Amino acid sequence: MDALENVLPQRFNNRLITWSKQVDRPLPWRRERDPYRIWLSEILLQQTRADTVVGYYHRFLKAFPTVQDLSDAPIDVVLKMWEGLGYYNRALNLHKTAQIVHTELKGQFPDTYEGLLALPGIGPYTAAAVASFAFGRHHAVVDGNVLRVISRLMGLQDPVDQPAIRQQIQYLANELMGTANAATYNQAIMDFGAIQCIPGNPDCPTCPFASDCVAFLTDAVSSLPIKRKKQPVADRYFVFYIFHKEETVWLMQRGHQDIWPQLFTFPALEVTAIPEKKRPLQLRNQLQAWTGLDLSIRFPHAPELKQLLSHQRIHGYFLPVHLPAKTKVPADWVSVRKGDFSAQALPRILKTYLESYGLPI
Ligand code: SF4
């Protein structure tokens, strides 16, 4: 491929490995060879910064030292431990994969790229990372850092989030790795993207590839990598009803689909627009149609809270509703002692509300 003429693999990975010897990020999964620990760290690292992951990694390993421990744990316990990391489907897939490895694969992770790729929650990047770090398999990783490095180095002018261009970059990554040790090379190129070839304005004059890098030589660093237009963000509006009585509040567990899968929230109604504070009757009627409860509603003093997810902006409105004695609540609501949410994983918007405003007395 023409792009490789500028950056011959042998010269590239010699310089890359030399560069990497000067930096050594002290991360706990570094030089780890245990597939369970490597896989766990890679799933935690998807969409999340390494410094945030460190604490979660230690807590998960303490609670679930082996894949069997994770497999045997109730999903609600896993979700509670995941709380705050977002993208909760990762936690569901983590649990599913642990169960498959424990029950169907006799506790052994597959030792091939293809075998790993077949497991829930493991895509091409994670399969390559686990296959190379745990089993020394010769597969180059392509994550966001590697995409950036290669597209700049080669001066790629196509959007890197298009499948065909991703494939081209995977090919280039494999070629660049050449015959280098896969684990060493993969770690080095990811570090290089995270430390040297950073988004925005990297320190190109100190870069070991400055004399070869097409982006640097053509003054195109800040415009690469090219990405397609972002998906528009959709606004969604939720009214969270804080049903309470004496020392009790009620929660509902969400389904598998949609945002916050299997997390707990206050019973919530999704509405099509910002609920108008001047229309208590409308909310009261909606509530009655949904729950069968005929209750008066006080308007909240809390302001609207927002949470930005990957392609959605969630607007949350919190309405305290006092339940009169002997009210029969729907069977799928879960009663919780006020303030004791130690067993239920809550979405960030609820935690923010509780931290800021607390529960009604
Ligand atoms: S010269 Fe700059 S843009 Fe090119 S690889 Fe090095 S840090 Fe990245």
CSV table of N, CA and C and ligand atoms in Angstrom, one decimal, residues 148-149 152-153 192 196-198 202-205 207-211 213-216 221, ligand 1:
chain,number,residue,atom,x,y,z
A,148,ARG,N,-5.8,7.7,15.3
A,148,ARG,CA,-5.3,9.0,15.1
A,148,ARG,C,-3.8,9.0,14.6
A,149,VAL,N,-3.1,8.1,15.2
A,149,VAL,CA,-1.6,8.0,14.9
A,149,VAL,C,-1.5,7.7,13.4
A,152,ARG,N,-2.7,10.3,10.8
A,152,ARG,CA,-1.8,11.4,10.7
A,152,ARG,C,-0.5,11.0,10.0
A,153,LEU,N,0.0,9.9,10.5
A,153,LEU,CA,1.3,9.5,9.9
A,153,LEU,C,1.2,9.3,8.4
A,192,PHE,N,1.7,5.7,22.6
A,192,PHE,CA,2.2,6.8,21.8
A,192,PHE,C,1.0,7.7,21.4
A,196,GLN,N,2.0,11.1,23.2
A,196,GLN,CA,2.7,11.9,22.2
A,196,GLN,C,1.8,12.5,21.1
A,197,CYS,N,1.1,11.6,20.4
A,197,CYS,CA,0.3,12.0,19.3
A,197,CYS,C,-1.1,12.3,19.8
A,198,ILE,N,-1.3,13.2,20.6
A,198,ILE,CA,-2.5,13.5,21.3
A,198,ILE,C,-3.5,14.3,20.4
A,202,PRO,N,-0.4,18.1,19.1
A,202,PRO,CA,0.7,17.4,19.7
A,202,PRO,C,2.0,18.1,19.5
A,203,ASP,N,3.0,17.7,20.3
A,203,ASP,CA,4.4,18.3,20.3
A,203,ASP,C,5.2,17.7,19.1
A,204,CYS,N,4.8,18.0,17.9
A,204,CYS,CA,5.4,17.3,16.8
A,204,CYS,C,6.9,17.5,16.6
A,205,PRO,N,7.5,18.6,16.9
A,205,PRO,CA,8.9,18.7,16.7
A,205,PRO,C,9.7,17.7,17.6
A,207,CYS,N,8.7,14.6,18.1
A,207,CYS,CA,8.2,13.3,17.8
A,207,CYS,C,9.3,12.5,17.0
A,208,PRO,N,9.5,11.3,17.3
A,208,PRO,CA,10.5,10.5,16.5
A,208,PRO,C,10.1,10.3,15.1
A,209,PHE,N,8.8,10.5,14.7
A,209,PHE,CA,8.4,10.3,13.3
A,209,PHE,C,8.2,11.6,12.6
A,210,ALA,N,8.7,12.7,13.2
A,210,ALA,CA,8.5,14.1,12.5
A,210,ALA,C,8.9,14.1,11.1
A,211,SER,N,10.0,13.4,10.8
A,211,SER,CA,10.6,13.5,9.4
A,211,SER,C,9.8,12.7,8.4
A,213,CYS,N,6.2,11.9,9.0
A,213,CYS,CA,4.7,12.1,9.2
A,213,CYS,C,4.1,13.0,8.2
A,214,VAL,N,3.2,12.5,7.4
A,214,VAL,CA,2.6,13.3,6.3
A,214,VAL,C,1.8,14.5,6.9
A,215,ALA,N,1.1,14.2,8.0
A,215,ALA,CA,0.3,15.3,8.6
A,215,ALA,C,1.2,16.5,9.0
A,216,PHE,N,2.3,16.1,9.6
A,216,PHE,CA,3.3,17.2,10.1
A,216,PHE,C,3.9,17.9,8.9
A,221,VAL,N,-1.9,18.5,10.8
A,221,VAL,CA,-2.0,17.7,12.0
A,221,VAL,C,-3.4,18.0,12.7
B,1,SF4,S1,4.7,14.2,14.0
B,1,SF4,FE1,3.0,14.9,15.2
B,1,SF4,S2,1.1,14.2,14.2
B,1,SF4,FE2,2.9,13.1,13.3
B,1,SF4,S3,2.9,11.2,14.5
B,1,SF4,FE3,4.3,12.7,15.5
B,1,SF4,S4,3.0,13.6,17.1
B,1,SF4,FE4,1.6,12.6,15.6
